[in-house]
Amino acid sequence: MAPRRPKGAGAFPKAVEPPAPVKPDPDSLYAALDLGTNSCRMLIAQPKGNQFHVVDSFSKSVQLGQGLGGSGRLSRASMARTVQALRICQRKLQKHDVSRMRLVATEACRRAANSRDFMRFVERETGLGLEIIKPEEEARLAVISCAPLVSKKTEQLLVVDIGGGSTELVWLDLSKVPPQDRQKSIMRLHAGFAGDPGPFPVARVVDWISVPLGVATLREQFDDVDDDSARFALMSWYFEEQLGEFSPFHKEQAREGFQIIGTSGTVTTVAATHLGLRRYDRNKVDGLRMTTDQIDTVIRGYLAAGPEGRRRDPRIGKDRQALIMSGAAILQALLRVWPTDRLSVADRGLREGLLYAQMSSDGVLEDSI
């Protein structure tokens, strides 16, 4: 006779090992790869409701644009590093049998005189066909990725994407869109900034700009300045000077109803430092709101620490130490022009925008638009 189960015991004992994960259907998978001036990043995901579930990912600092400012060309060493990273991406795509994908390159490949040769080299070595996208598409995809972070109270929105080689700014007027439709109205931009939204409320693009300065290119430009504080100040004022052609730069903006969303390693690093995270946690950082004063406090702390202190700071991370001050200089310039109590930190960007755009276009997201 089997022994009696103790009263209150569960019907089934807990498994010692978790069950093997169910392999996703390849037909449901999408991939997005972003090859920037500093990093190579990829996501493989499947639609889930009105969002997506990440199945696999890859991120590595490849410094593709190293030395590009002086020579105008991608170096052999940087191309070799990048191809090694792309081989890993190719193996992941093959492993998951992904057929729907967009693999894009941005500012470094836009600027380099030998970028077409590099594209052919990548295809020969990995079988991957990269496309170089224009700044407008890069800006639009960054905006789409940030749509879930837009507040219902936001009437004027500035999305800032600080990359390795360029910084994209997009200003949107949401005042004519009902509050409950503001996130959806931004997702509809997958058809283009000037695309026909049909009968739906429109997120109006007031202006956008792509400044050909990012964390790597701005740092390289002021590499000959030895004093840490002086270099930071020069980088910040120089970046601000490049905003003259952006029409909102010349207008006063009330803080009420105004939101900035910042998407970049700089913004997430500043947020992690503010939270005191010794180990990065995306769940705590993505969507965090910060004030201008909180961000200023973090940046002042970086300056006080100096280069050696920043190198020892675990909250900054090895990949970000050399570039955090150029990114902070850009961020400070933007907040000098548009101070806000509502800067939303976005641990998302071009890859997520590429995925949302593909899935929205295919109509596979719930309430797809």
Coordinates of C-alpha atoms in Angstrom, one line a residue:
M1 CA 0.0 0.0 0.0
A2 CA 1.4 3.4 -1.0
P3 CA 2.1 5.8 1.9
R4 CA -0.4 8.5 2.4
R5 CA 0.5 11.9 1.3
P6 CA 0.7 14.4 4.1
K7 CA -2.3 16.7 4.4
G8 CA -1.8 20.0 2.5
A9 CA 1.0 18.6 0.3
G10 CA 0.9 19.7 -3.3
A11 CA -0.4 17.4 -5.9
F12 CA 2.9 17.3 -7.8
P13 CA 6.5 17.5 -6.4
K14 CA 8.6 20.3 -7.9
A15 CA 11.0 19.2 -10.6
V16 CA 14.6 19.1 -9.6
E17 CA 15.6 20.5 -13.1
P18 CA 13.5 23.1 -15.0
P19 CA 11.9 21.6 -18.1
A20 CA 13.7 22.2 -21.4
P21 CA 12.5 25.4 -23.1
V22 CA 10.2 24.9 -26.0
K23 CA 12.0 25.9 -29.2
P24 CA 10.2 28.8 -30.9
D25 CA 8.6 28.3 -34.3
P26 CA 11.2 29.8 -36.8
D27 CA 8.2 31.2 -38.8
S28 CA 7.4 33.4 -35.8
L29 CA 10.9 34.9 -35.4
Y30 CA 12.2 38.3 -36.4
A31 CA 15.8 39.6 -36.2
A32 CA 17.3 43.1 -36.0
L33 CA 21.0 43.9 -36.2
D34 CA 22.4 47.4 -35.5
L35 CA 26.1 47.9 -36.6
G36 CA 27.1 51.3 -35.2
T37 CA 30.3 53.2 -34.9
N38 CA 31.2 51.6 -31.6
S39 CA 29.0 48.5 -31.1
C40 CA 27.4 45.6 -32.9
R41 CA 24.1 44.5 -31.4
M42 CA 21.4 42.0 -32.4
L43 CA 18.1 40.8 -31.2
I44 CA 16.0 37.8 -32.2
A45 CA 12.4 38.0 -31.0
Q46 CA 8.9 36.8 -31.5
P47 CA 5.7 38.8 -31.3
K48 CA 3.9 38.6 -27.9
G49 CA 0.7 40.7 -27.6
N50 CA 1.5 44.3 -28.5
Q51 CA 5.2 43.8 -27.6
F52 CA 7.8 41.1 -28.4
H53 CA 9.6 38.4 -26.5
V54 CA 13.4 38.2 -26.9
V55 CA 14.6 34.7 -27.8
D56 CA 18.3 35.5 -28.3
S57 CA 20.6 38.6 -28.3
F58 CA 24.2 39.7 -28.9
S59 CA 26.1 42.9 -28.0
K60 CA 29.8 43.7 -28.4
S61 CA 32.0 46.8 -28.6
V62 CA 33.8 46.5 -32.0
Q63 CA 34.9 50.1 -32.4
L64 CA 34.3 50.0 -36.1
G65 CA 34.8 53.8 -36.5
Q66 CA 38.1 53.9 -34.6
G67 CA 40.4 56.3 -36.5
L68 CA 37.7 57.1 -39.1
G69 CA 37.8 60.9 -38.3
G70 CA 41.4 61.2 -39.3
S71 CA 41.6 58.8 -42.3
G72 CA 38.0 58.9 -43.7
R73 CA 38.3 55.1 -44.0
L74 CA 37.5 52.0 -41.9
S75 CA 40.7 50.4 -40.8
R76 CA 41.7 46.8 -41.4
A77 CA 41.8 46.0 -37.7
S78 CA 38.3 47.5 -37.0
M79 CA 36.8 45.6 -40.0
A80 CA 38.4 42.4 -38.8
R81 CA 37.0 42.9 -35.2
T82 CA 33.6 43.6 -36.6
V83 CA 33.5 40.6 -38.9
Q84 CA 34.4 38.3 -36.0
A85 CA 31.3 39.7 -34.1
L86 CA 29.1 39.3 -37.2
R87 CA 30.2 35.7 -37.5
I88 CA 28.7 35.1 -34.1
C89 CA 25.5 36.9 -35.2
Q90 CA 25.3 34.7 -38.3
R91 CA 25.6 31.5 -36.2
K92 CA 22.8 32.6 -34.0
L93 CA 20.5 33.4 -37.0
Q94 CA 21.3 30.0 -38.4
K95 CA 20.7 28.2 -35.1
H96 CA 17.2 29.8 -34.8
D97 CA 16.5 29.4 -38.5
V98 CA 15.5 33.1 -38.8
S99 CA 14.3 34.2 -42.2
R100 CA 12.7 37.6 -41.5
M101 CA 15.4 40.1 -40.5
R102 CA 16.8 43.6 -41.1
L103 CA 20.6 44.0 -40.7
V104 CA 21.5 47.7 -40.7
A105 CA 24.7 49.8 -40.5
T106 CA 24.7 53.5 -39.5
E107 CA 27.1 56.5 -39.2
A108 CA 30.5 54.9 -39.5
C109 CA 29.5 53.1 -42.7
R110 CA 27.7 56.2 -44.0
R111 CA 30.9 58.3 -43.6
A112 CA 33.6 55.8 -44.6
A113 CA 35.0 56.0 -48.2
N114 CA 35.5 52.2 -48.2
S115 CA 32.1 51.2 -46.7
R116 CA 31.0 49.5 -49.9
D117 CA 34.2 47.3 -49.9
F118 CA 33.4 46.5 -46.3
M119 CA 29.9 45.5 -47.1
R120 CA 31.2 43.1 -49.7
F121 CA 33.8 41.8 -47.3
V122 CA 31.1 41.1 -44.7
E123 CA 28.9 39.2 -47.2
R124 CA 31.8 37.2 -48.4
E125 CA 33.0 36.2 -44.9
T126 CA 29.6 35.8 -43.2
G127 CA 26.9 35.6 -45.8
L128 CA 25.1 38.5 -44.2
G129 CA 23.8 41.3 -46.3
L130 CA 24.0 44.6 -44.4
E131 CA 22.2 47.8 -45.6
I132 CA 23.3 51.3 -44.8
I133 CA 20.3 53.3 -43.6
K134 CA 19.9 57.0 -43.9
P135 CA 19.9 59.3 -40.8
E136 CA 16.1 59.9 -41.1
E137 CA 15.3 56.2 -40.9
E138 CA 17.7 55.8 -37.9
A139 CA 15.9 58.6 -36.1
R140 CA 12.5 57.3 -36.9
L141 CA 13.3 53.8 -35.7
A142 CA 14.7 55.1 -32.4
V143 CA 11.4 57.1 -31.9
I144 CA 9.3 54.0 -32.6
S145 CA 11.3 51.9 -30.1
C146 CA 10.5 54.5 -27.4
A147 CA 6.7 54.7 -28.0
P148 CA 5.9 52.5 -24.9
L149 CA 7.6 55.0 -22.6
V150 CA 5.5 58.0 -23.7
S151 CA 3.3 59.4 -21.0
K152 CA -0.4 60.1 -21.6
K153 CA 0.3 63.7 -20.2
T154 CA 3.0 64.4 -22.8
E155 CA 2.1 67.1 -25.4
Q156 CA 5.6 67.9 -26.6
L157 CA 8.1 65.1 -26.9
L158 CA 11.9 65.1 -27.7
V159 CA 13.5 61.7 -28.4
V160 CA 17.3 61.7 -28.2
D161 CA 19.4 58.8 -29.5
I162 CA 23.1 59.3 -28.6
G163 CA 25.1 56.9 -30.8
G164 CA 28.8 56.2 -31.3
G165 CA 29.1 58.3 -34.5
S166 CA 26.0 60.5 -34.5
T167 CA 23.2 61.8 -32.4
E168 CA 19.6 61.9 -33.6
L169 CA 17.0 64.3 -32.2
V170 CA 13.3 64.2 -33.1
W171 CA 10.7 66.6 -31.8
L172 CA 7.0 65.5 -31.9
D173 CA 3.9 67.5 -31.2
L174 CA 1.3 65.2 -29.6
S175 CA -1.1 68.0 -28.5
K176 CA -3.7 67.1 -31.1
V177 CA -3.7 63.4 -30.3
P178 CA -6.0 62.1 -27.5
P179 CA -4.0 61.0 -24.5
Q180 CA -4.9 57.3 -24.8
D181 CA -3.7 57.3 -28.4
R182 CA -0.3 59.0 -28.0
Q183 CA 1.8 55.8 -27.9
K184 CA 0.0 54.3 -30.9
S185 CA 0.3 57.5 -32.9
I186 CA 4.1 57.2 -32.6
M187 CA 4.1 53.5 -33.6
R188 CA 2.3 54.5 -36.8
L189 CA 5.5 56.3 -37.8
H190 CA 6.8 53.0 -39.1
A191 CA 5.5 54.2 -42.5
G192 CA 7.8 57.2 -42.4
F193 CA 7.8 60.7 -40.8
A194 CA 5.7 62.0 -43.7
G195 CA 3.8 58.8 -44.4
D196 CA 0.0 58.7 -44.7
P197 CA -1.5 57.7 -41.2
G198 CA -4.9 57.2 -42.7
P199 CA -7.9 58.2 -40.5
F200 CA -5.8 57.9 -37.3
P201 CA -4.6 60.7 -34.9
V202 CA -1.2 61.9 -36.0
A203 CA 2.0 62.4 -34.0
R204 CA 3.3 65.5 -35.8
V205 CA 7.1 65.6 -36.4
V206 CA 8.0 69.3 -35.8
D207 CA 11.6 68.8 -36.8
W208 CA 14.4 66.2 -36.6
I209 CA 18.2 66.5 -37.0
S210 CA 21.1 64.1 -37.2
V211 CA 24.3 65.6 -35.7
P212 CA 27.4 63.8 -37.0
L213 CA 28.8 63.7 -33.4
G214 CA 28.4 60.7 -31.1
V215 CA 30.3 59.5 -28.1
A216 CA 33.2 58.1 -30.1
T217 CA 33.5 60.9 -32.8
L218 CA 33.1 63.7 -30.2
R219 CA 35.8 62.2 -27.9
E220 CA 38.1 61.7 -30.9
Q221 CA 37.7 65.3 -32.0
F222 CA 39.0 66.6 -28.6
D223 CA 41.5 63.9 -27.9
D224 CA 44.4 66.5 -27.9
V225 CA 43.0 68.3 -24.8
D226 CA 44.7 66.9 -21.8
D227 CA 42.7 68.6 -19.0
D228 CA 39.7 66.4 -18.2
S229 CA 37.3 69.3 -17.1
A230 CA 38.3 71.5 -20.0
R231 CA 37.8 68.8 -22.5
F232 CA 34.3 68.1 -21.1
A233 CA 33.3 71.7 -21.3
L234 CA 34.6 72.1 -24.8
M235 CA 32.8 69.0 -26.0
S236 CA 29.5 70.1 -24.4
W237 CA 29.6 73.7 -25.9
Y238 CA 30.8 72.4 -29.3
F239 CA 27.9 70.0 -29.4
E240 CA 25.4 72.7 -28.5
E241 CA 26.7 74.8 -31.4
Q242 CA 25.7 72.1 -33.8
L243 CA 22.0 72.4 -32.9
G244 CA 21.4 75.7 -34.6
E245 CA 19.6 74.2 -37.6
F246 CA 17.1 72.3 -35.3
S247 CA 14.0 74.6 -35.2
P248 CA 13.0 73.9 -31.5
F249 CA 16.4 75.0 -30.4
H250 CA 15.3 78.6 -30.9
K251 CA 12.0 78.3 -28.9
E252 CA 11.3 78.4 -25.1
Q253 CA 9.7 75.2 -23.9
A254 CA 7.6 75.0 -20.8
R255 CA 8.3 72.0 -18.5
E256 CA 4.6 71.2 -18.1
G257 CA 3.5 68.6 -20.7
F258 CA 7.1 68.2 -22.0
Q259 CA 9.0 64.9 -22.0
I260 CA 12.5 63.9 -23.1
I261 CA 13.2 60.2 -23.8
G262 CA 16.9 59.4 -24.0
T263 CA 18.1 56.2 -25.6
S264 CA 21.8 55.3 -25.4
G265 CA 24.5 53.7 -23.4
T266 CA 25.2 57.1 -22.0
V267 CA 21.7 57.7 -20.6
T268 CA 21.4 54.1 -19.2
T269 CA 24.9 54.4 -17.5
V270 CA 24.0 57.7 -15.9
A271 CA 20.8 56.1 -14.6
A272 CA 22.6 53.1 -13.2
T273 CA 25.1 55.4 -11.5
H274 CA 22.1 57.5 -10.0
L275 CA 20.6 54.2 -8.7
G276 CA 23.9 53.0 -7.3
L277 CA 23.8 49.8 -9.3
R278 CA 27.0 47.8 -9.0
R279 CA 25.6 45.3 -11.5
Y280 CA 23.5 46.6 -14.3
D281 CA 19.7 45.7 -14.1
R282 CA 17.7 46.6 -17.2
N283 CA 14.4 46.2 -15.3
K284 CA 15.4 49.0 -12.9
V285 CA 16.8 51.3 -15.6
D286 CA 14.4 51.1 -18.6
G287 CA 11.6 53.6 -18.0
L288 CA 13.2 55.3 -15.0
R289 CA 12.5 59.0 -14.9
M290 CA 15.2 61.5 -13.9
T291 CA 15.3 65.3 -13.4
T292 CA 17.9 67.6 -14.8
D293 CA 19.3 68.1 -11.2
Q294 CA 19.7 64.4 -10.7
I295 CA 21.6 64.0 -14.0
D296 CA 23.8 67.1 -13.2
T297 CA 24.7 65.5 -9.8
V298 CA 25.8 62.3 -11.6
I299 CA 27.9 64.2 -14.2
R300 CA 29.5 66.3 -11.5
G301 CA 30.4 63.1 -9.7
Y302 CA 32.1 61.8 -12.9
L303 CA 34.1 65.0 -13.2
A304 CA 35.2 64.9 -9.6
A305 CA 36.3 61.3 -9.8
G306 CA 38.6 62.1 -12.8
P307 CA 39.7 59.5 -15.4
E308 CA 41.2 57.2 -12.8
G309 CA 38.2 57.2 -10.6
R310 CA 35.9 56.6 -13.5
R311 CA 38.0 53.6 -14.5
R312 CA 37.6 52.1 -11.1
D313 CA 33.8 52.8 -10.9
P314 CA 31.9 49.5 -11.4
R315 CA 28.7 51.4 -12.2
I316 CA 30.2 52.7 -15.5
G317 CA 31.5 49.4 -16.9
K318 CA 34.7 48.7 -18.9
D319 CA 33.1 49.3 -22.3
R320 CA 31.8 52.7 -21.3
Q321 CA 34.6 54.3 -19.3
A322 CA 36.5 55.9 -22.2
L323 CA 33.3 57.3 -23.7
I324 CA 31.1 58.3 -20.8
M325 CA 32.3 61.9 -20.6
S326 CA 31.7 62.7 -24.3
G327 CA 28.2 61.2 -23.9
A328 CA 27.7 63.2 -20.7
A329 CA 28.8 66.3 -22.5
I330 CA 26.1 65.8 -25.2
L331 CA 23.5 65.0 -22.5
Q332 CA 24.4 68.1 -20.5
A333 CA 24.2 70.3 -23.6
L334 CA 20.7 69.1 -24.4
L335 CA 19.5 69.6 -20.8
R336 CA 21.0 73.1 -20.8
V337 CA 18.8 74.0 -23.7
W338 CA 15.7 72.0 -22.6
P339 CA 15.7 71.5 -18.8
T340 CA 13.1 68.9 -17.7
D341 CA 11.8 67.1 -14.6
R342 CA 10.8 64.2 -16.9
L343 CA 13.7 62.6 -18.8
S344 CA 12.7 59.0 -19.4
V345 CA 15.6 56.5 -19.6
A346 CA 15.2 54.0 -22.5
D347 CA 17.2 50.8 -22.6
R348 CA 16.1 50.3 -26.1
G349 CA 16.8 51.8 -29.5
L350 CA 17.4 51.0 -33.2
R351 CA 17.1 47.2 -32.8
E352 CA 13.8 47.4 -31.0
G353 CA 12.6 50.0 -33.6
L354 CA 13.5 47.6 -36.4
L355 CA 11.6 44.8 -34.7
Y356 CA 8.5 46.9 -34.0
A357 CA 8.5 48.2 -37.6
Q358 CA 8.8 44.8 -39.1
M359 CA 6.1 43.3 -36.9
S360 CA 3.8 46.3 -37.3
S361 CA 4.2 46.1 -41.1
D362 CA 3.3 42.4 -41.0
G363 CA 0.3 43.0 -38.7
V364 CA 1.5 40.4 -36.1
L365 CA 1.2 42.7 -33.0
E366 CA -2.1 42.9 -31.2
D367 CA -3.9 46.1 -32.0
S368 CA -1.4 46.3 -34.8
I369 CA -1.4 49.7 -36.7

